[in-house]
Amino acid sequence: MTALLDRLAGRVAVVGSGIAGLVTALSLAPQPVVLLTRAGLGGESSSGWAQGGIAAALAAGDSTDLHLADTLAAGDRLCDEAAARAILSDTASAIDALERFGVRFDRLADGALQFGLEAAHSRHRIIHANGDGTGAAIIRALSTAVRACPSITVLAGIEVRRLLTTEGAISGLICAGPNGTFVLPTTRAVLATGGLGGLYDASTNPAGNFGQGVMLAARAGAELRDMEFVQFHPTALATDRRPLALVSEAVRGEGAILLNERGERFLAGTPGAELAPRDVVARAIGREIARGGKVYLDARQALGARFAERFPLIHQLCAEAGIDPARELIPVRPAAHYHMGGVVTDIAGRSTIEGLWVVGEAACTGLHGANRLASNSLLEGTVMGLRAAQDIAGRPEPAVRTAPDVKSVASPDLRQVRSIASRDLSVVRDRTGLDRAIAGLLPMAASAGPSSDPALVALSIAVFARLRDESRGAHARSDFPETHAKAERRTMTLAAIMDAAHRLNTPMLAQSA
Ligand code: SIN
């Protein structure tokens, strides 16, 4: 290992093997890169499980302006318009890059891209690769390209546990692998570690994804933004399987309807009905379940025998649960799906720490605001991977800095944190639950125990959610159902979050907060 580490020292370190990490590593070629991946190339990742496609305003009659307008509307006035415009403007080059790396998008007989429609998009603009298996097809193609790329060294089965800094700049990574803990000296790290759905019992993300990028960057002193905004997908397949399988919004797009256990179409009176914004549908389903009811997706009329052909992956996931969606109702429930907040970055992916870039779901660029528009995430991951690579390649290589001494860091244990987050930081929040979550999470986050890292991420969500005394986008407070006229974003370092948590956890002071 020592000889290998000596050879890899100083290379750009990319952490994560979802779409953003793979695109970053490939785009840096021929610059040497070390790619660290916990699950291994092609292993579980939210990108690989994506059933939606990539939002690409490239069809005749569509434009970046129209895509931007839909993105801003979904974001509930919390998007950074300039950042969103910059990212969406790169759509054509992002799709070109993916094709260059080997992704084959679904096309019509005449060779033109095939554009589908998803909720809250005003145009048909969603492109797929292999239908509802889009994420898997993209990750397969990119992983193949990475394996064939001589400038990328992949270290699989490796978890990054801490970022090391020297005088405020990145100087190395503390990594844990099958042979123990080691330090990888580097002055340039790119975190592409994905989301934090694993903090919740009901999630469509890999169970181990607890927001590692947020935790690593925050511990190194980076700023976090909009941490309270967790998007819950309304229709995960309600089974005992963990993580939950997704039943894409596209099934409702094809006309499937939602029924409760009494056979009532409970969204019939809501504008948009089953295709109302994702947070509206998730809350309506959540209410049915909270009163002890059950919710089902009925695709029998809309799709019937066509289901297997139109949605082969979802058909297979249903079959694994013993459900035939052509003839039977599909039980569904909301599940944590995507995190809009995260590590503050500019539109080159640069965080507030020198030498640290963050791309994909772990970052908060300002594209998504309070609610992500469907299929904007694979686009953002690709665009930001390209942009970060360009930014890194355009800078002189800093000299290796002496990294501080290493201590081994406990392997994270999510169990206690997951029960608190699932109960108190879910689809609808209130002050009682948020105060209870802060009281439970604060001692864990402040400890050096195995719950500390996930607790720190969950505590950040709780503090941001407690401080946002309104409902906006994906953040719903039953005690503050209104939306403030002025839309404000919040940015905090870990030190500020811990201070706020202590203040909110002091009953006398919390009364006035
Ligand atoms: C879906 O297919 O419903 C999910 C798409 C997305 O989350 O962007």
Short mmCIF file of C-alpha atoms in Angstrom, two decimals, residues 174-450:
data_model
loop_
_atom_site.label_atom_id
_atom_site.label_comp_id
_atom_site.label_asym_id
_atom_site.label_seq_id
_atom_site.Cartn_x
_atom_site.Cartn_y
_atom_site.Cartn_z
CA ILE A 174 -8.13 9.99 5.99
CA CYS A 175 -9.38 6.83 4.34
CA ALA A 176 -10.59 3.53 5.73
CA GLY A 177 -10.40 0.30 3.75
CA PRO A 178 -10.19 -3.43 4.27
CA ASN A 179 -6.55 -3.12 5.38
CA GLY A 180 -7.14 -0.34 7.88
CA THR A 181 -6.79 3.43 7.94
CA PHE A 182 -4.40 5.38 5.73
CA VAL A 183 -3.78 8.95 4.62
CA LEU A 184 -3.83 9.96 0.99
CA PRO A 185 -1.89 13.22 0.66
CA THR A 186 -3.54 15.56 -1.84
CA THR A 187 -4.13 19.27 -2.24
CA ARG A 188 -7.18 18.85 -4.50
CA ALA A 189 -10.23 16.82 -3.49
CA VAL A 190 -13.58 16.56 -5.23
CA LEU A 191 -16.47 15.23 -3.14
CA ALA A 192 -19.13 13.52 -5.22
CA THR A 193 -20.56 11.42 -2.43
CA GLY A 194 -24.29 11.73 -3.20
CA GLY A 195 -27.19 12.41 -0.86
CA LEU A 196 -28.35 11.64 2.65
CA GLY A 197 -31.47 9.49 2.26
CA GLY A 198 -29.83 6.77 4.35
CA LEU A 199 -30.57 8.92 7.41
CA TYR A 200 -34.20 7.83 6.96
CA ASP A 201 -35.70 4.40 7.33
CA ALA A 202 -37.84 4.97 4.22
CA SER A 203 -35.52 6.08 1.45
CA THR A 204 -34.83 5.39 -2.20
CA ASN A 205 -31.08 6.06 -1.73
CA PRO A 206 -28.41 3.50 -0.86
CA ALA A 207 -28.76 2.81 2.89
CA GLY A 208 -25.18 3.88 3.61
CA ASN A 209 -25.58 7.36 2.08
CA PHE A 210 -25.93 9.58 5.13
CA GLY A 211 -24.51 12.77 3.69
CA GLN A 212 -20.79 11.93 3.86
CA GLY A 213 -19.90 14.91 1.65
CA VAL A 214 -21.75 17.31 3.93
CA MET A 215 -20.13 15.78 7.02
CA LEU A 216 -16.59 15.80 5.57
CA ALA A 217 -16.80 19.34 4.26
CA ALA A 218 -18.51 20.71 7.37
CA ARG A 219 -15.91 19.16 9.68
CA ALA A 220 -13.21 20.80 7.55
CA GLY A 221 -14.88 24.20 8.02
CA ALA A 222 -16.89 24.57 4.79
CA GLU A 223 -20.19 26.42 4.70
CA LEU A 224 -23.50 24.55 4.39
CA ARG A 225 -26.68 25.97 2.89
CA ASP A 226 -30.42 25.14 2.85
CA MET A 227 -29.92 21.88 4.77
CA GLU A 228 -33.61 21.58 5.71
CA PHE A 229 -34.73 20.86 2.15
CA VAL A 230 -35.12 17.10 1.79
CA GLN A 231 -37.31 15.98 -1.10
CA PHE A 232 -39.60 13.03 -0.40
CA HIS A 233 -40.64 11.06 -3.44
CA PRO A 234 -44.36 10.31 -3.14
CA THR A 235 -44.39 6.83 -4.61
CA ALA A 236 -41.80 4.42 -3.29
CA LEU A 237 -42.93 0.80 -3.40
CA ALA A 238 -44.26 0.16 0.12
CA THR A 239 -42.65 -3.14 1.08
CA ASP A 240 -40.31 -4.36 3.82
CA ARG A 241 -37.34 -4.06 1.46
CA ARG A 242 -34.75 -1.41 2.46
CA PRO A 243 -33.89 0.80 0.68
CA LEU A 244 -37.30 1.15 -0.91
CA ALA A 245 -37.67 0.67 -4.65
CA LEU A 246 -38.92 3.67 -6.62
CA VAL A 247 -42.07 3.73 -8.72
CA SER A 248 -41.30 6.57 -11.09
CA GLU A 249 -43.48 9.62 -11.45
CA ALA A 250 -43.58 8.66 -15.12
CA VAL A 251 -46.09 5.93 -14.19
CA ARG A 252 -48.47 8.67 -13.02
CA GLY A 253 -47.44 10.58 -16.12
CA GLU A 254 -48.94 7.70 -18.11
CA GLY A 255 -52.24 8.14 -16.29
CA ALA A 256 -51.95 5.86 -13.23
CA ILE A 257 -54.02 7.18 -10.31
CA LEU A 258 -53.66 7.15 -6.53
CA LEU A 259 -56.31 5.47 -4.38
CA ASN A 260 -56.64 4.96 -0.65
CA GLU A 261 -57.71 1.69 0.96
CA ARG A 262 -61.35 2.78 0.60
CA GLY A 263 -60.88 3.10 -3.18
CA GLU A 264 -61.11 6.93 -3.02
CA ARG A 265 -59.08 9.00 -5.46
CA PHE A 266 -58.04 11.40 -2.73
CA LEU A 267 -56.09 13.79 -5.02
CA ALA A 268 -58.98 14.29 -7.45
CA GLY A 269 -59.76 17.75 -6.07
CA THR A 270 -56.13 18.97 -5.96
CA PRO A 271 -54.88 21.10 -8.89
CA GLY A 272 -52.77 18.81 -11.04
CA ALA A 273 -54.20 15.77 -9.18
CA GLU A 274 -51.63 12.91 -9.28
CA LEU A 275 -49.20 15.15 -11.17
CA ALA A 276 -49.32 18.00 -8.65
CA PRO A 277 -45.85 19.05 -7.39
CA ARG A 278 -43.97 16.22 -5.72
CA ASP A 279 -44.15 17.73 -2.22
CA VAL A 280 -47.94 18.21 -2.50
CA VAL A 281 -48.47 14.57 -3.53
CA ALA A 282 -46.04 13.31 -0.85
CA ARG A 283 -47.87 15.24 1.88
CA ALA A 284 -51.30 14.03 0.69
CA ILE A 285 -50.11 10.41 0.75
CA GLY A 286 -48.45 11.02 4.12
CA ARG A 287 -51.77 12.27 5.53
CA GLU A 288 -53.62 9.14 4.36
CA ILE A 289 -50.98 6.92 5.97
CA ALA A 290 -50.88 9.01 9.17
CA ARG A 291 -54.62 8.41 9.72
CA GLY A 292 -53.93 4.66 9.51
CA GLY A 293 -54.88 4.30 5.84
CA LYS A 294 -53.03 2.74 2.92
CA VAL A 295 -52.23 4.20 -0.48
CA TYR A 296 -52.02 2.43 -3.81
CA LEU A 297 -51.04 3.34 -7.33
CA ASP A 298 -53.54 1.97 -9.82
CA ALA A 299 -52.01 1.47 -13.27
CA ARG A 300 -54.50 -1.19 -14.36
CA GLN A 301 -56.62 1.06 -16.59
CA ALA A 302 -53.88 3.41 -17.77
CA LEU A 303 -51.26 0.80 -18.63
CA GLY A 304 -52.58 -2.70 -17.94
CA ALA A 305 -50.74 -5.25 -20.07
CA ARG A 306 -48.48 -2.50 -21.49
CA PHE A 307 -46.83 -1.97 -18.08
CA ALA A 308 -44.02 -4.51 -18.50
CA GLU A 309 -43.01 -3.12 -21.88
CA ARG A 310 -43.25 0.55 -20.88
CA PHE A 311 -41.59 0.17 -17.45
CA PRO A 312 -39.51 -3.01 -17.47
CA LEU A 313 -37.41 -2.12 -14.42
CA ILE A 314 -40.40 -1.09 -12.28
CA HIS A 315 -42.27 -4.18 -13.46
CA GLN A 316 -39.36 -6.30 -12.28
CA LEU A 317 -39.20 -4.48 -8.91
CA CYS A 318 -42.95 -5.07 -8.44
CA ALA A 319 -42.58 -8.72 -9.45
CA GLU A 320 -39.83 -9.16 -6.83
CA ALA A 321 -42.42 -7.94 -4.28
CA GLY A 322 -45.03 -10.38 -5.64
CA ILE A 323 -47.12 -7.67 -7.35
CA ASP A 324 -48.36 -7.73 -10.94
CA PRO A 325 -49.02 -4.04 -11.74
CA ALA A 326 -51.01 -4.96 -14.85
CA ARG A 327 -53.68 -6.57 -12.65
CA GLU A 328 -53.02 -5.44 -9.09
CA LEU A 329 -52.75 -2.25 -7.09
CA ILE A 330 -49.20 -1.13 -6.23
CA PRO A 331 -48.78 -0.15 -2.52
CA VAL A 332 -46.85 3.12 -2.25
CA ARG A 333 -45.54 5.52 0.40
CA PRO A 334 -43.32 8.64 0.50
CA ALA A 335 -39.58 8.11 0.93
CA ALA A 336 -36.57 10.41 1.28
CA HIS A 337 -35.26 10.79 -2.24
CA TYR A 338 -33.09 13.86 -2.80
CA HIS A 339 -31.36 16.59 -0.80
CA MET A 340 -31.52 20.09 -2.27
CA GLY A 341 -29.24 21.66 0.34
CA GLY A 342 -25.62 20.83 1.01
CA VAL A 343 -22.11 22.22 0.78
CA VAL A 344 -22.03 25.75 -0.63
CA THR A 345 -20.28 25.86 -3.99
CA ASP A 346 -19.90 28.32 -6.81
CA ILE A 347 -20.64 27.29 -10.37
CA ALA A 348 -17.16 25.84 -10.77
CA GLY A 349 -17.90 23.46 -7.88
CA ARG A 350 -15.52 25.29 -5.54
CA SER A 351 -16.44 25.12 -1.84
CA THR A 352 -15.37 27.71 0.71
CA ILE A 353 -12.25 25.60 1.52
CA GLU A 354 -9.19 25.97 -0.68
CA GLY A 355 -8.60 22.79 -2.65
CA LEU A 356 -12.09 21.36 -2.06
CA TRP A 357 -14.66 20.99 -4.84
CA VAL A 358 -18.08 19.43 -4.26
CA VAL A 359 -20.28 18.22 -7.13
CA GLY A 360 -23.66 16.52 -7.51
CA GLU A 361 -26.16 16.02 -4.71
CA ALA A 362 -23.69 16.77 -1.90
CA ALA A 363 -23.33 20.33 -3.19
CA CYS A 364 -25.71 23.25 -2.97
CA THR A 365 -25.16 25.26 -6.16
CA GLY A 366 -28.53 27.03 -5.95
CA LEU A 367 -30.03 25.17 -8.93
CA HIS A 368 -32.75 23.41 -6.95
CA GLY A 369 -33.80 25.99 -4.36
CA ALA A 370 -36.46 24.59 -2.02
CA ASN A 371 -37.54 21.78 -4.35
CA ARG A 372 -35.83 20.01 -7.22
CA LEU A 373 -37.51 19.79 -10.58
CA ALA A 374 -37.63 16.14 -11.68
CA SER A 375 -34.64 14.95 -13.73
CA ASN A 376 -32.58 18.09 -13.08
CA SER A 377 -30.18 16.14 -10.85
CA LEU A 378 -28.41 13.94 -13.40
CA LEU A 379 -28.05 17.07 -15.51
CA GLU A 380 -26.54 19.01 -12.62
CA GLY A 381 -24.18 16.14 -11.74
CA THR A 382 -22.87 16.04 -15.31
CA VAL A 383 -22.57 19.80 -15.78
CA MET A 384 -20.84 20.33 -12.44
CA GLY A 385 -18.48 17.40 -13.00
CA LEU A 386 -17.42 19.03 -16.26
CA ARG A 387 -17.14 22.47 -14.72
CA ALA A 388 -15.13 21.31 -11.68
CA ALA A 389 -12.73 19.37 -13.92
CA GLN A 390 -12.22 22.43 -16.11
CA ASP A 391 -11.59 24.60 -13.06
CA ILE A 392 -9.07 22.17 -11.58
CA ALA A 393 -7.27 21.68 -14.90
CA GLY A 394 -6.94 25.44 -15.34
CA ARG A 395 -5.08 25.99 -12.05
CA PRO A 396 -1.45 25.40 -11.22
CA GLU A 397 -0.83 22.24 -9.23
CA PRO A 398 -0.19 23.27 -5.60
CA ALA A 399 2.79 21.75 -3.77
CA VAL A 400 1.91 18.86 -1.45
CA ARG A 401 1.26 20.27 2.02
CA THR A 402 2.31 18.44 5.17
CA ALA A 403 -0.82 16.76 6.46
CA PRO A 404 -1.48 16.66 10.20
CA ASP A 405 -1.20 13.40 12.13
CA VAL A 406 -3.90 10.82 11.63
CA LYS A 407 -6.23 9.32 14.14
CA SER A 408 -8.48 6.51 13.05
CA VAL A 409 -12.14 7.49 12.90
CA ALA A 410 -14.98 5.22 14.03
CA SER A 411 -17.01 3.49 11.35
CA PRO A 412 -20.40 5.26 11.19
CA ASP A 413 -23.45 3.67 12.79
CA LEU A 414 -26.74 5.09 11.56
CA ARG A 415 -29.27 3.20 13.66
CA GLN A 416 -30.04 5.68 16.44
CA VAL A 417 -29.91 8.65 14.10
CA ARG A 418 -32.20 6.98 11.59
CA SER A 419 -34.98 6.50 14.11
CA ILE A 420 -34.84 10.18 15.14
CA ALA A 421 -34.69 11.51 11.56
CA SER A 422 -37.52 9.22 10.43
CA ARG A 423 -39.76 10.40 13.27
CA ASP A 424 -38.95 14.10 13.50
CA LEU A 425 -37.34 15.30 10.24
CA SER A 426 -39.75 13.76 7.79
CA VAL A 427 -42.41 15.02 5.33
CA VAL A 428 -44.16 17.33 7.83
CA ARG A 429 -42.25 18.85 10.76
CA ASP A 430 -43.18 20.86 13.83
CA ARG A 431 -41.40 22.57 16.68
CA THR A 432 -41.99 19.79 19.20
CA GLY A 433 -40.45 17.19 16.92
CA LEU A 434 -37.58 19.41 15.84
CA ASP A 435 -36.69 20.31 19.44
CA ARG A 436 -36.82 16.63 20.35
CA ALA A 437 -34.56 15.80 17.40
CA ILE A 438 -32.04 18.48 18.37
CA ALA A 439 -32.00 17.26 21.98
CA GLY A 440 -31.41 13.68 20.84
CA LEU A 441 -28.88 14.40 18.10
CA LEU A 442 -26.74 17.05 19.77
CA PRO A 443 -24.93 14.76 22.27
CA MET A 444 -24.31 12.18 19.54
CA ALA A 445 -22.97 14.78 17.10
CA ALA A 446 -20.70 16.23 19.78
CA SER A 447 -19.32 12.80 20.73
CA ALA A 448 -16.52 10.85 19.06
CA GLY A 449 -18.71 7.74 18.88
CA PRO A 450 -19.92 5.85 15.82
#
